Amino acid sequence: MRKTFGTGSVWEQTLGYSRAVQVDNTLYISATAASGEDGIVGDDFYTQTQYILQKLGAVLADAGFSLSDVVQSKLYLTDISKWEEAGRAHGEVFGETRPTLSLVHVLPFLDPKMLVEIEVVAHKSAS
């Protein structure tokens, strides 16, 4: 079974991608930034990471998953020296779940106010 989830973003249609794709009991969520209705939320790595994880929680819930189902997390940071700020926010959410984690240093994103993007993979046992 394959099912796609979207947010209605113009970028999804333009670039030809889905916010999330579920294949059987696994959900793959595209890299997500701290973009809100009024632009980028937060101007530091901690705040943006917190906001993104809230957004990811909503995407997971829409697909019938939860944050505790996350098995892999990738944080893309425009300044790797700020890994502790992003890591602290990540640890507050995933401290007990402890998914695999990659911290990746990247060039600036399309919007220079974006400091962090996060993508996750979630898996749940068959019911």
mmCIF file of C-alpha atoms in Angstrom:
data_model
loop_
_atom_site.group_PDB
_atom_site.id
_atom_site.type_symbol
_atom_site.label_atom_id
_atom_site.label_comp_id
_atom_site.label_asym_id
_atom_site.label_seq_id
_atom_site.Cartn_x
_atom_site.Cartn_y
_atom_site.Cartn_z
ATOM 1 C CA MET A 1 0.000 0.000 0.000
ATOM 2 C CA ARG A 2 1.260 3.481 -0.926
ATOM 3 C CA LYS A 3 -0.451 6.669 0.241
ATOM 4 C CA THR A 4 0.683 10.266 -0.114
ATOM 5 C CA PHE A 5 0.023 13.232 2.185
ATOM 6 C CA GLY A 6 0.241 16.891 1.203
ATOM 7 C CA THR A 7 -0.099 20.264 2.857
ATOM 8 C CA GLY A 8 -1.312 22.196 -0.159
ATOM 9 C CA SER A 9 2.027 23.971 -0.535
ATOM 10 C CA VAL A 10 2.675 25.352 -4.019
ATOM 11 C CA TRP A 11 6.158 23.820 -3.763
ATOM 12 C CA GLU A 12 4.728 20.303 -3.572
ATOM 13 C CA GLN A 13 3.032 20.694 -6.953
ATOM 14 C CA THR A 14 5.847 22.708 -8.555
ATOM 15 C CA LEU A 15 8.618 20.314 -7.487
ATOM 16 C CA GLY A 16 6.512 17.158 -7.718
ATOM 17 C CA TYR A 17 6.845 15.863 -4.165
ATOM 18 C CA SER A 18 4.661 14.900 -1.221
ATOM 19 C CA ARG A 19 4.989 16.125 2.368
ATOM 20 C CA ALA A 20 4.864 12.460 3.376
ATOM 21 C CA VAL A 21 4.587 9.050 1.756
ATOM 22 C CA GLN A 22 3.344 5.987 3.587
ATOM 23 C CA VAL A 23 4.388 2.570 2.321
ATOM 24 C CA ASP A 24 2.770 -0.185 4.364
ATOM 25 C CA ASN A 25 3.670 0.579 8.016
ATOM 26 C CA THR A 26 6.409 3.107 7.295
ATOM 27 C CA LEU A 27 5.990 6.863 6.836
ATOM 28 C CA TYR A 28 8.659 8.970 5.120
ATOM 29 C CA ILE A 29 8.373 12.733 5.726
ATOM 30 C CA SER A 30 10.145 15.233 3.475
ATOM 31 C CA ALA A 31 12.613 17.705 4.911
ATOM 32 C CA THR A 32 10.569 20.320 6.739
ATOM 33 C CA ALA A 33 11.471 23.913 7.583
ATOM 34 C CA ALA A 34 10.147 26.323 10.197
ATOM 35 C CA SER A 35 7.817 28.013 7.746
ATOM 36 C CA GLY A 36 4.556 29.328 9.110
ATOM 37 C CA GLU A 37 1.705 31.398 7.723
ATOM 38 C CA ASP A 38 3.699 34.611 8.173
ATOM 39 C CA GLY A 39 7.092 33.344 7.057
ATOM 40 C CA ILE A 40 9.902 31.637 8.944
ATOM 41 C CA VAL A 41 9.199 31.068 12.652
ATOM 42 C CA GLY A 42 12.123 31.804 14.966
ATOM 43 C CA ASP A 43 15.524 33.284 14.329
ATOM 44 C CA ASP A 44 17.659 30.730 16.154
ATOM 45 C CA PHE A 45 18.370 27.020 15.816
ATOM 46 C CA TYR A 46 16.564 25.977 19.008
ATOM 47 C CA THR A 47 13.293 27.772 18.201
ATOM 48 C CA GLN A 48 13.221 26.638 14.584
ATOM 49 C CA THR A 49 13.904 23.031 15.594
ATOM 50 C CA GLN A 50 11.100 23.150 18.172
ATOM 51 C CA TYR A 51 8.651 24.548 15.623
ATOM 52 C CA ILE A 52 9.614 22.012 12.963
ATOM 53 C CA LEU A 53 9.145 19.118 15.388
ATOM 54 C CA GLN A 54 5.654 20.419 16.200
ATOM 55 C CA LYS A 55 4.881 20.518 12.465
ATOM 56 C CA LEU A 56 6.233 16.991 12.034
ATOM 57 C CA GLY A 57 4.092 15.814 14.946
ATOM 58 C CA ALA A 58 1.006 17.097 13.120
ATOM 59 C CA VAL A 59 1.999 15.367 9.861
ATOM 60 C CA LEU A 60 2.595 12.131 11.757
ATOM 61 C CA ALA A 61 -0.785 12.409 13.492
ATOM 62 C CA ASP A 62 -2.577 13.072 10.191
ATOM 63 C CA ALA A 63 -1.139 9.798 8.894
ATOM 64 C CA GLY A 64 -2.019 7.838 12.042
ATOM 65 C CA PHE A 65 1.513 7.822 13.459
ATOM 66 C CA SER A 66 3.072 9.513 16.492
ATOM 67 C CA LEU A 67 6.425 10.969 17.442
ATOM 68 C CA SER A 68 7.152 7.751 19.336
ATOM 69 C CA ASP A 69 7.002 5.870 15.991
ATOM 70 C CA VAL A 70 9.970 7.843 14.594
ATOM 71 C CA VAL A 71 12.945 5.553 13.907
ATOM 72 C CA GLN A 72 15.182 7.944 11.955
ATOM 73 C CA SER A 73 15.749 11.688 12.132
ATOM 74 C CA LYS A 74 17.972 13.903 10.001
ATOM 75 C CA LEU A 75 18.734 17.491 10.960
ATOM 76 C CA TYR A 76 20.114 19.748 8.250
ATOM 77 C CA LEU A 77 21.880 22.773 9.758
ATOM 78 C CA THR A 78 23.255 25.830 7.973
ATOM 79 C CA ASP A 79 25.761 26.335 10.812
ATOM 80 C CA ILE A 80 27.060 23.083 12.293
ATOM 81 C CA SER A 81 28.502 24.960 15.273
ATOM 82 C CA LYS A 82 24.893 25.421 16.446
ATOM 83 C CA TRP A 83 24.308 21.665 16.687
ATOM 84 C CA GLU A 84 23.834 21.838 20.471
ATOM 85 C CA GLU A 85 20.896 24.260 20.159
ATOM 86 C CA ALA A 86 19.125 22.079 17.589
ATOM 87 C CA GLY A 87 20.129 18.941 19.472
ATOM 88 C CA ARG A 88 18.659 20.207 22.734
ATOM 89 C CA ALA A 89 15.246 20.796 21.111
ATOM 90 C CA HIS A 90 15.457 17.398 19.376
ATOM 91 C CA GLY A 91 16.376 15.671 22.647
ATOM 92 C CA GLU A 92 13.422 17.251 24.454
ATOM 93 C CA VAL A 93 11.091 15.530 21.983
ATOM 94 C CA PHE A 94 12.940 12.280 21.291
ATOM 95 C CA GLY A 95 14.876 11.669 24.537
ATOM 96 C CA GLU A 96 12.911 8.508 25.348
ATOM 97 C CA THR A 97 12.275 7.334 21.760
ATOM 98 C CA ARG A 98 15.890 7.733 20.659
ATOM 99 C CA PRO A 99 15.633 7.358 16.870
ATOM 100 C CA THR A 100 18.760 7.203 14.753
ATOM 101 C CA LEU A 101 20.107 10.692 14.076
ATOM 102 C CA SER A 102 22.189 12.424 11.441
ATOM 103 C CA LEU A 103 23.428 15.989 11.815
ATOM 104 C CA VAL A 104 24.251 17.353 8.375
ATOM 105 C CA HIS A 105 25.944 20.676 7.628
ATOM 106 C CA VAL A 106 24.404 22.263 4.527
ATOM 107 C CA LEU A 107 24.735 25.400 2.450
ATOM 108 C CA PRO A 108 22.056 28.044 3.024
ATOM 109 C CA PHE A 109 18.500 27.100 2.038
ATOM 110 C CA LEU A 110 16.382 28.941 -0.552
ATOM 111 C CA ASP A 111 15.271 31.361 2.163
ATOM 112 C CA PRO A 112 18.327 32.563 4.135
ATOM 113 C CA LYS A 113 16.145 32.885 7.271
ATOM 114 C CA MET A 114 15.773 29.089 7.275
ATOM 115 C CA LEU A 115 18.436 27.683 9.591
ATOM 116 C CA VAL A 116 17.193 24.107 10.038
ATOM 117 C CA GLU A 117 15.316 21.460 8.092
ATOM 118 C CA ILE A 118 14.348 18.092 9.522
ATOM 119 C CA GLU A 119 13.196 14.906 7.849
ATOM 120 C CA VAL A 120 12.030 11.782 9.633
ATOM 121 C CA VAL A 121 11.044 8.200 8.983
ATOM 122 C CA ALA A 122 8.454 6.553 11.232
ATOM 123 C CA HIS A 123 7.498 2.912 11.484
ATOM 124 C CA LYS A 124 4.781 1.198 13.455
ATOM 125 C CA SER A 125 4.159 -2.465 14.028
ATOM 126 C CA ALA A 126 1.379 -4.078 12.043
ATOM 127 C CA SER A 127 -1.903 -4.108 13.954
#
